[in-house]
């Protein structure tokens, strides 16, 4: 059975999708961008600020689902510019305790609201 996850502590969906879905004991999040939940605006401060906001949004969605960042098993990172990878990688690593999830990182032409980064995750409950 599928359960839809929704929280006001993360940005509302800006299209026809859910913040996350729970199937069994797995949580599949939609990609999160650097939006401030209260305003829907992109956080200012470039790739560093957007990456940190993405993780704050992911954390909120995962917690609403009964999971957490330490239960993430797979991430997919979409970057507008792969030249930002080293910066993202450093920030990314600070959110995990050394038991890192599997990860893919992809450079793409454009993200919603012209953000610099989007990350989606799969975690367990």
Short mmCIF file of N, CA, C and O in Angstrom, two decimals:
data_model
loop_
_atom_site.label_atom_id
_atom_site.label_comp_id
_atom_site.label_asym_id
_atom_site.label_seq_id
_atom_site.Cartn_x
_atom_site.Cartn_y
_atom_site.Cartn_z
N UNK A 1 0.84 -1.18 0.00
CA UNK A 1 0.00 0.00 0.00
C UNK A 1 0.89 1.25 0.00
O UNK A 1 1.88 1.32 0.69
N UNK A 2 0.49 2.23 -0.75
CA UNK A 2 1.25 3.48 -0.89
C UNK A 2 0.66 4.55 0.01
O UNK A 2 -0.55 4.69 0.14
N UNK A 3 1.57 5.33 0.63
CA UNK A 3 1.16 6.47 1.45
C UNK A 3 1.87 7.71 0.92
O UNK A 3 3.07 7.70 0.67
N UNK A 4 1.12 8.78 0.74
CA UNK A 4 1.66 10.06 0.29
C UNK A 4 2.16 10.84 1.51
O UNK A 4 1.50 10.89 2.54
N UNK A 5 3.31 11.45 1.37
CA UNK A 5 3.90 12.25 2.44
C UNK A 5 3.76 13.72 2.08
O UNK A 5 4.06 14.12 0.95
N UNK A 6 3.31 14.52 3.04
CA UNK A 6 3.20 15.97 2.84
C UNK A 6 3.50 16.66 4.16
O UNK A 6 2.99 16.26 5.20
N UNK A 7 4.33 17.68 4.11
CA UNK A 7 4.64 18.48 5.28
C UNK A 7 4.76 19.94 4.90
O UNK A 7 5.25 20.26 3.80
N UNK A 8 4.35 20.81 5.78
CA UNK A 8 4.50 22.25 5.57
C UNK A 8 5.91 22.72 5.89
O UNK A 8 6.25 23.87 5.64
N UNK A 9 6.75 21.83 6.45
CA UNK A 9 8.12 22.17 6.81
C UNK A 9 9.07 22.09 5.62
O UNK A 9 10.25 22.35 5.75
N UNK A 10 8.53 21.68 4.48
CA UNK A 10 9.28 21.65 3.22
C UNK A 10 8.42 22.36 2.17
O UNK A 10 7.20 22.49 2.35
N UNK A 11 9.03 22.81 1.09
CA UNK A 11 8.24 23.50 0.07
C UNK A 11 7.12 22.63 -0.49
O UNK A 11 7.29 21.42 -0.69
N UNK A 12 5.99 23.24 -0.71
CA UNK A 12 4.87 22.54 -1.33
C UNK A 12 5.25 22.18 -2.76
O UNK A 12 6.07 22.86 -3.39
N UNK A 13 4.68 21.12 -3.25
CA UNK A 13 4.93 20.72 -4.63
C UNK A 13 4.54 21.84 -5.58
O UNK A 13 3.51 22.49 -5.41
N UNK A 14 5.38 22.08 -6.59
CA UNK A 14 5.08 23.14 -7.57
C UNK A 14 4.58 22.51 -8.87
O UNK A 14 4.66 23.12 -9.93
N UNK A 15 4.04 21.32 -8.77
CA UNK A 15 3.50 20.61 -9.92
C UNK A 15 2.69 19.42 -9.43
O UNK A 15 2.46 19.27 -8.24
N UNK A 16 2.28 18.56 -10.34
CA UNK A 16 1.45 17.41 -9.98
C UNK A 16 2.30 16.24 -9.47
O UNK A 16 2.48 15.24 -10.16
N UNK A 17 2.86 16.40 -8.27
CA UNK A 17 3.65 15.35 -7.65
C UNK A 17 3.57 15.49 -6.14
O UNK A 17 3.17 16.52 -5.62
N UNK A 18 3.97 14.42 -5.45
CA UNK A 18 3.99 14.41 -3.98
C UNK A 18 5.40 14.71 -3.50
O UNK A 18 6.38 14.43 -4.19
N UNK A 19 5.52 15.25 -2.29
CA UNK A 19 6.83 15.46 -1.70
C UNK A 19 7.56 14.12 -1.55
O UNK A 19 8.77 14.05 -1.72
N UNK A 20 6.81 13.08 -1.23
CA UNK A 20 7.38 11.74 -1.12
C UNK A 20 6.27 10.71 -1.13
O UNK A 20 5.10 11.03 -0.88
N UNK A 21 6.66 9.48 -1.41
CA UNK A 21 5.77 8.33 -1.33
C UNK A 21 6.43 7.28 -0.46
O UNK A 21 7.65 7.07 -0.54
N UNK A 22 5.62 6.62 0.35
CA UNK A 22 6.09 5.48 1.14
C UNK A 22 5.50 4.23 0.53
O UNK A 22 4.30 4.14 0.31
N UNK A 23 6.39 3.29 0.25
CA UNK A 23 5.98 1.97 -0.23
C UNK A 23 6.66 0.97 0.69
O UNK A 23 7.90 0.92 0.75
N UNK A 24 5.88 0.19 1.43
CA UNK A 24 6.48 -0.73 2.40
C UNK A 24 7.28 0.06 3.41
O UNK A 24 6.76 1.00 4.02
N UNK A 25 8.55 -0.28 3.56
CA UNK A 25 9.39 0.47 4.51
C UNK A 25 10.38 1.40 3.80
O UNK A 25 11.38 1.81 4.37
N UNK A 26 10.06 1.75 2.55
CA UNK A 26 10.92 2.66 1.79
C UNK A 26 10.22 3.99 1.52
O UNK A 26 9.02 4.02 1.24
N UNK A 27 11.00 5.06 1.58
CA UNK A 27 10.53 6.41 1.28
C UNK A 27 11.24 6.87 0.02
O UNK A 27 12.47 6.84 -0.05
N UNK A 28 10.47 7.31 -0.97
CA UNK A 28 11.00 7.85 -2.22
C UNK A 28 10.63 9.32 -2.27
O UNK A 28 9.45 9.66 -2.40
N UNK A 29 11.62 10.21 -2.14
CA UNK A 29 11.30 11.63 -2.18
C UNK A 29 11.32 12.14 -3.60
O UNK A 29 12.03 11.61 -4.45
N UNK A 30 10.55 13.17 -3.83
CA UNK A 30 10.71 13.94 -5.06
C UNK A 30 11.97 14.78 -4.89
O UNK A 30 12.44 14.99 -3.77
N UNK A 31 12.49 15.27 -5.99
CA UNK A 31 13.66 16.12 -5.91
C UNK A 31 13.34 17.39 -5.14
O UNK A 31 12.27 17.98 -5.31
N UNK A 32 14.26 17.79 -4.30
CA UNK A 32 14.12 19.03 -3.55
C UNK A 32 15.12 20.04 -4.10
O UNK A 32 16.28 19.71 -4.37
N UNK A 33 14.65 21.26 -4.28
CA UNK A 33 15.51 22.37 -4.69
C UNK A 33 15.62 23.34 -3.52
O UNK A 33 14.98 23.14 -2.49
N UNK A 34 16.40 24.37 -3.68
CA UNK A 34 16.68 25.30 -2.59
C UNK A 34 15.60 26.32 -2.33
O UNK A 34 15.88 27.52 -2.24
N UNK A 35 14.37 25.86 -2.19
CA UNK A 35 13.26 26.77 -1.89
C UNK A 35 13.06 26.90 -0.39
O UNK A 35 13.13 25.91 0.34
N UNK A 36 12.76 28.09 0.04
CA UNK A 36 12.41 28.35 1.44
C UNK A 36 10.94 27.97 1.60
O UNK A 36 10.08 28.51 0.89
N UNK A 37 10.62 27.04 2.52
CA UNK A 37 9.24 26.56 2.62
C UNK A 37 8.20 27.66 2.88
O UNK A 37 7.12 27.63 2.32
N UNK A 38 8.55 28.62 3.71
CA UNK A 38 7.59 29.65 4.10
C UNK A 38 7.24 30.61 2.97
O UNK A 38 6.14 31.17 2.94
N UNK A 39 8.18 30.84 2.06
CA UNK A 39 7.96 31.85 1.02
C UNK A 39 7.90 31.28 -0.39
O UNK A 39 7.39 31.93 -1.30
N UNK A 40 8.49 30.10 -0.60
CA UNK A 40 8.57 29.53 -1.94
C UNK A 40 9.64 30.18 -2.79
O UNK A 40 9.78 29.88 -3.97
N UNK A 41 10.43 31.07 -2.19
CA UNK A 41 11.51 31.74 -2.91
C UNK A 41 12.78 30.89 -2.85
O UNK A 41 12.99 30.14 -1.89
N UNK A 42 13.62 31.05 -3.86
CA UNK A 42 14.92 30.38 -3.85
C UNK A 42 15.82 31.08 -2.85
O UNK A 42 15.92 32.31 -2.84
N UNK A 43 16.48 30.31 -1.99
CA UNK A 43 17.37 30.88 -1.00
C UNK A 43 18.53 31.57 -1.71
O UNK A 43 19.01 31.10 -2.74
N UNK A 44 18.95 32.70 -1.19
CA UNK A 44 20.07 33.44 -1.76
C UNK A 44 21.38 32.91 -1.17
O UNK A 44 21.40 32.39 -0.07
N UNK A 45 22.47 33.05 -1.93
CA UNK A 45 23.76 32.65 -1.41
C UNK A 45 24.46 31.61 -2.26
O UNK A 45 25.44 31.02 -1.83
N UNK A 46 23.95 31.37 -3.46
CA UNK A 46 24.63 30.48 -4.39
C UNK A 46 24.53 29.00 -4.04
O UNK A 46 23.65 28.57 -3.30
N UNK A 47 25.48 28.24 -4.56
CA UNK A 47 25.43 26.79 -4.45
C UNK A 47 25.50 26.31 -3.00
O UNK A 47 24.83 25.33 -2.63
N UNK A 48 26.28 26.99 -2.17
CA UNK A 48 26.38 26.57 -0.77
C UNK A 48 25.03 26.69 -0.07
O UNK A 48 24.56 25.74 0.57
N UNK A 49 24.41 27.84 -0.17
CA UNK A 49 23.12 28.07 0.50
C UNK A 49 22.03 27.16 -0.07
O UNK A 49 21.22 26.61 0.67
N UNK A 50 22.03 26.98 -1.39
CA UNK A 50 21.01 26.12 -1.99
C UNK A 50 21.19 24.67 -1.57
O UNK A 50 20.21 23.98 -1.29
N UNK A 51 22.43 24.20 -1.49
CA UNK A 51 22.66 22.82 -1.07
C UNK A 51 22.20 22.60 0.36
O UNK A 51 21.53 21.61 0.67
N UNK A 52 22.51 23.53 1.24
CA UNK A 52 22.07 23.40 2.64
C UNK A 52 20.53 23.45 2.74
O UNK A 52 19.93 22.71 3.52
N UNK A 53 19.90 24.30 1.94
CA UNK A 53 18.43 24.37 1.96
C UNK A 53 17.82 23.08 1.42
O UNK A 53 16.81 22.60 1.93
N UNK A 54 18.42 22.52 0.38
CA UNK A 54 17.96 21.23 -0.14
C UNK A 54 17.97 20.19 0.97
O UNK A 54 17.00 19.45 1.15
N UNK A 55 19.06 20.12 1.73
CA UNK A 55 19.13 19.13 2.81
C UNK A 55 18.14 19.43 3.93
O UNK A 55 17.57 18.50 4.52
N UNK A 56 17.89 20.69 4.23
CA UNK A 56 16.86 21.02 5.24
C UNK A 56 15.50 20.55 4.76
O UNK A 56 14.71 20.00 5.54
N UNK A 57 15.21 20.74 3.48
CA UNK A 57 13.93 20.31 2.92
C UNK A 57 13.82 18.79 2.92
O UNK A 57 12.77 18.24 3.29
N UNK A 58 14.89 18.10 2.51
CA UNK A 58 14.87 16.63 2.52
C UNK A 58 14.68 16.10 3.94
O UNK A 58 13.91 15.17 4.16
N UNK A 59 15.38 16.70 4.89
CA UNK A 59 15.26 16.29 6.29
C UNK A 59 13.81 16.40 6.76
O UNK A 59 13.28 15.49 7.41
N UNK A 60 13.15 17.50 6.44
CA UNK A 60 11.76 17.70 6.85
C UNK A 60 10.84 16.66 6.23
O UNK A 60 9.96 16.11 6.91
N UNK A 61 11.01 16.37 4.96
CA UNK A 61 10.16 15.37 4.29
C UNK A 61 10.41 13.99 4.88
O UNK A 61 9.46 13.25 5.18
N UNK A 62 11.67 13.64 5.07
CA UNK A 62 11.99 12.33 5.63
C UNK A 62 11.44 12.18 7.05
O UNK A 62 10.90 11.12 7.40
N UNK A 63 11.56 13.21 7.86
CA UNK A 63 11.02 13.14 9.22
C UNK A 63 9.51 12.97 9.21
O UNK A 63 8.96 12.21 10.00
N UNK A 64 8.83 13.66 8.31
CA UNK A 64 7.38 13.50 8.20
C UNK A 64 7.03 12.06 7.82
O UNK A 64 5.98 11.54 8.23
N UNK A 65 7.91 11.41 7.08
CA UNK A 65 7.68 10.03 6.65
C UNK A 65 8.10 9.02 7.71
O UNK A 65 7.91 7.81 7.51
N UNK A 66 8.69 9.48 8.80
CA UNK A 66 9.15 8.57 9.84
C UNK A 66 10.56 8.05 9.60
O UNK A 66 10.96 7.01 10.14
N UNK A 67 11.32 8.77 8.81
CA UNK A 67 12.68 8.38 8.48
C UNK A 67 13.62 9.53 8.83
O UNK A 67 13.24 10.45 9.55
N UNK A 68 14.84 9.47 8.31
CA UNK A 68 15.82 10.53 8.57
C UNK A 68 16.97 10.43 7.58
O UNK A 68 17.09 9.45 6.84
N UNK A 69 17.83 11.43 7.59
CA UNK A 69 18.96 11.43 6.68
C UNK A 69 19.90 10.25 6.94
O UNK A 69 20.53 9.74 6.01
N UNK A 70 19.99 9.77 8.19
CA UNK A 70 20.87 8.65 8.46
C UNK A 70 20.32 7.31 7.96
O UNK A 70 21.00 6.29 8.03
N UNK A 71 19.12 7.34 7.40
CA UNK A 71 18.52 6.13 6.82
C UNK A 71 18.45 6.19 5.30
O UNK A 71 17.82 5.35 4.66
N UNK A 72 19.10 7.20 4.72
CA UNK A 72 19.13 7.34 3.27
C UNK A 72 20.05 6.27 2.68
O UNK A 72 21.18 6.10 3.14
N UNK A 73 19.55 5.57 1.66
CA UNK A 73 20.35 4.53 1.02
C UNK A 73 20.76 4.89 -0.40
O UNK A 73 21.69 4.30 -0.94
N UNK A 74 20.11 5.88 -1.02
CA UNK A 74 20.42 6.26 -2.40
C UNK A 74 20.08 7.72 -2.61
O UNK A 74 19.03 8.18 -2.16
N UNK A 75 20.98 8.44 -3.25
CA UNK A 75 20.71 9.82 -3.62
C UNK A 75 20.98 10.01 -5.11
O UNK A 75 21.83 9.33 -5.68
N UNK A 76 20.25 10.93 -5.68
CA UNK A 76 20.55 11.39 -7.04
C UNK A 76 20.65 12.91 -6.96
O UNK A 76 19.72 13.58 -6.51
N UNK A 77 21.82 13.43 -7.36
CA UNK A 77 22.09 14.86 -7.32
C UNK A 77 22.13 15.40 -8.74
O UNK A 77 22.86 14.88 -9.58
N UNK A 78 21.35 16.41 -8.98
CA UNK A 78 21.31 17.08 -10.27
C UNK A 78 21.95 18.44 -10.11
O UNK A 78 21.50 19.24 -9.29
N UNK A 79 23.00 18.71 -10.87
CA UNK A 79 23.73 19.96 -10.77
C UNK A 79 23.64 20.74 -12.07
O UNK A 79 23.80 20.16 -13.15
N UNK A 80 23.42 22.03 -11.95
CA UNK A 80 23.41 22.88 -13.14
C UNK A 80 24.81 22.98 -13.72
O UNK A 80 25.00 23.07 -14.93
N UNK A 81 25.82 22.95 -12.85
CA UNK A 81 27.21 23.09 -13.28
C UNK A 81 28.08 22.11 -12.50
O UNK A 81 28.24 22.26 -11.29
N UNK A 82 28.67 21.14 -13.18
CA UNK A 82 29.49 20.14 -12.52
C UNK A 82 30.73 20.77 -11.88
O UNK A 82 31.35 20.17 -11.01
N UNK A 83 31.05 22.00 -12.24
CA UNK A 83 32.15 22.71 -11.57
C UNK A 83 31.83 22.98 -10.11
O UNK A 83 32.74 23.27 -9.33
N UNK A 84 30.56 22.89 -9.72
CA UNK A 84 30.15 23.06 -8.32
C UNK A 84 30.26 21.76 -7.53
O UNK A 84 30.00 21.75 -6.33
N UNK A 85 30.65 20.67 -8.18
CA UNK A 85 30.63 19.36 -7.54
C UNK A 85 31.48 19.31 -6.27
O UNK A 85 31.04 18.77 -5.25
N UNK A 86 32.68 19.87 -6.28
CA UNK A 86 33.54 19.81 -5.10
C UNK A 86 32.89 20.50 -3.90
O UNK A 86 32.92 19.98 -2.78
N UNK A 87 32.28 21.65 -4.13
CA UNK A 87 31.59 22.37 -3.07
C UNK A 87 30.41 21.57 -2.55
O UNK A 87 30.23 21.40 -1.34
N UNK A 88 29.60 21.06 -3.48
CA UNK A 88 28.44 20.24 -3.09
C UNK A 88 28.90 19.00 -2.34
O UNK A 88 28.33 18.63 -1.31
N UNK A 89 29.95 18.36 -2.82
CA UNK A 89 30.45 17.13 -2.21
C UNK A 89 30.86 17.36 -0.75
O UNK A 89 30.57 16.54 0.12
N UNK A 90 31.52 18.48 -0.49
CA UNK A 90 31.93 18.79 0.87
C UNK A 90 30.72 19.00 1.78
O UNK A 90 30.66 18.46 2.89
N UNK A 91 29.75 19.77 1.33
CA UNK A 91 28.54 20.00 2.12
C UNK A 91 27.76 18.70 2.27
O UNK A 91 27.32 18.35 3.37
N UNK A 92 27.59 17.98 1.19
CA UNK A 92 26.88 16.70 1.18
C UNK A 92 27.45 15.76 2.24
O UNK A 92 26.72 15.17 3.02
N UNK A 93 28.77 15.63 2.26
CA UNK A 93 29.42 14.72 3.20
C UNK A 93 29.15 15.06 4.66
O UNK A 93 29.14 14.18 5.52
N UNK A 94 28.91 16.34 4.95
CA UNK A 94 28.67 16.75 6.33
C UNK A 94 27.30 16.30 6.86
O UNK A 94 27.07 16.33 8.07
N UNK A 95 26.42 15.87 5.98
CA UNK A 95 25.08 15.44 6.40
C UNK A 95 25.00 13.94 6.68
O UNK A 95 23.95 13.45 7.10
N UNK A 96 26.09 13.22 6.45
CA UNK A 96 26.11 11.77 6.67
C UNK A 96 27.26 11.44 7.60
O UNK A 96 28.28 12.12 7.61
N UNK A 97 27.11 10.37 8.36
CA UNK A 97 28.09 10.04 9.41
C UNK A 97 29.21 9.11 8.95
O UNK A 97 29.94 8.58 9.76
N UNK A 98 29.37 8.91 7.68
CA UNK A 98 30.41 8.02 7.18
C UNK A 98 29.85 6.77 6.55
O UNK A 98 30.50 6.13 5.74
N UNK A 99 28.63 6.39 6.91
CA UNK A 99 27.93 5.30 6.23
C UNK A 99 27.17 5.93 5.08
O UNK A 99 25.96 6.16 5.16
N UNK A 100 27.89 6.27 4.03
CA UNK A 100 27.33 7.05 2.94
C UNK A 100 26.36 6.23 2.09
O UNK A 100 26.58 5.04 1.87
N UNK A 101 25.31 6.89 1.60
CA UNK A 101 24.41 6.22 0.66
C UNK A 101 25.07 6.09 -0.71
O UNK A 101 26.06 6.76 -1.01
N UNK A 102 24.50 5.24 -1.53
CA UNK A 102 24.89 5.21 -2.94
C UNK A 102 24.48 6.54 -3.56
O UNK A 102 23.52 7.17 -3.10
N UNK A 103 25.21 6.97 -4.59
CA UNK A 103 24.91 8.29 -5.15
C UNK A 103 25.19 8.33 -6.64
O UNK A 103 26.13 7.73 -7.12
N UNK A 104 24.38 9.08 -7.33
CA UNK A 104 24.63 9.48 -8.71
C UNK A 104 24.64 11.00 -8.73
O UNK A 104 23.89 11.64 -7.99
N UNK A 105 25.50 11.56 -9.56
CA UNK A 105 25.55 13.02 -9.74
C UNK A 105 25.54 13.30 -11.23
O UNK A 105 26.33 12.74 -11.98
N UNK A 106 24.61 14.17 -11.63
CA UNK A 106 24.38 14.41 -13.04
C UNK A 106 24.33 15.91 -13.29
O UNK A 106 23.67 16.65 -12.56
N UNK A 107 25.02 16.38 -14.34
CA UNK A 107 24.89 17.77 -14.76
C UNK A 107 23.74 17.86 -15.76
O UNK A 107 23.66 17.05 -16.68
N UNK A 108 22.88 18.82 -15.53
CA UNK A 108 21.74 19.00 -16.43
C UNK A 108 21.67 20.46 -16.87
O UNK A 108 22.26 21.34 -16.26
N UNK A 109 20.93 20.70 -17.91
CA UNK A 109 20.89 22.03 -18.51
C UNK A 109 20.14 23.05 -17.65
O UNK A 109 20.56 24.19 -17.53
N UNK A 110 19.04 22.64 -17.04
CA UNK A 110 18.22 23.61 -16.31
C UNK A 110 17.38 22.91 -15.27
O UNK A 110 16.85 21.83 -15.52
N UNK A 111 17.24 23.54 -14.12
CA UNK A 111 16.41 23.04 -13.03
C UNK A 111 15.23 23.98 -12.80
O UNK A 111 15.27 25.15 -13.20
N UNK A 112 14.19 23.50 -12.12
CA UNK A 112 13.06 24.37 -11.82
C UNK A 112 13.52 25.65 -11.09
O UNK A 112 14.43 25.61 -10.26
N UNK A 113 12.90 26.75 -11.44
CA UNK A 113 13.18 28.07 -10.86
C UNK A 113 14.65 28.47 -11.01
O UNK A 113 15.16 29.26 -10.23
N UNK A 114 15.31 27.89 -12.00
CA UNK A 114 16.72 28.17 -12.28
C UNK A 114 17.63 27.91 -11.08
O UNK A 114 18.66 28.57 -10.90
N UNK A 115 17.26 26.91 -10.27
CA UNK A 115 18.10 26.53 -9.14
C UNK A 115 19.40 25.90 -9.64
O UNK A 115 19.51 25.49 -10.80
N UNK A 116 20.37 25.82 -8.75
CA UNK A 116 21.68 25.29 -9.08
C UNK A 116 21.81 23.81 -8.75
O UNK A 116 22.71 23.14 -9.26
N UNK A 117 20.92 23.30 -7.89
CA UNK A 117 21.00 21.91 -7.44
C UNK A 117 19.62 21.37 -7.09
O UNK A 117 18.75 22.12 -6.63
N UNK A 118 19.44 20.09 -7.32
CA UNK A 118 18.24 19.36 -6.90
C UNK A 118 18.72 17.99 -6.45
O UNK A 118 19.60 17.39 -7.08
N UNK A 119 18.17 17.49 -5.35
CA UNK A 119 18.53 16.16 -4.85
C UNK A 119 17.26 15.41 -4.50
O UNK A 119 16.36 15.95 -3.87
N UNK A 120 17.22 14.13 -4.91
CA UNK A 120 16.16 13.21 -4.51
C UNK A 120 16.81 12.06 -3.77
O UNK A 120 17.99 11.74 -4.01
N UNK A 121 16.06 11.44 -2.85
CA UNK A 121 16.63 10.33 -2.08
C UNK A 121 15.63 9.18 -1.94
O UNK A 121 14.42 9.35 -2.09
N UNK A 122 16.22 8.04 -1.64
CA UNK A 122 15.46 6.87 -1.20
C UNK A 122 16.00 6.53 0.18
O UNK A 122 17.22 6.48 0.39
N UNK A 123 15.09 6.34 1.13
CA UNK A 123 15.48 6.01 2.51
C UNK A 123 14.58 4.90 3.03
O UNK A 123 13.55 4.59 2.43
N UNK A 124 14.97 4.32 4.14
CA UNK A 124 14.11 3.32 4.78
C UNK A 124 13.53 3.88 6.07
O UNK A 124 14.02 4.86 6.62
N UNK A 125 12.48 3.23 6.51
CA UNK A 125 11.82 3.64 7.77
C UNK A 125 12.18 2.62 8.84
O UNK A 125 12.11 1.44 8.60
#
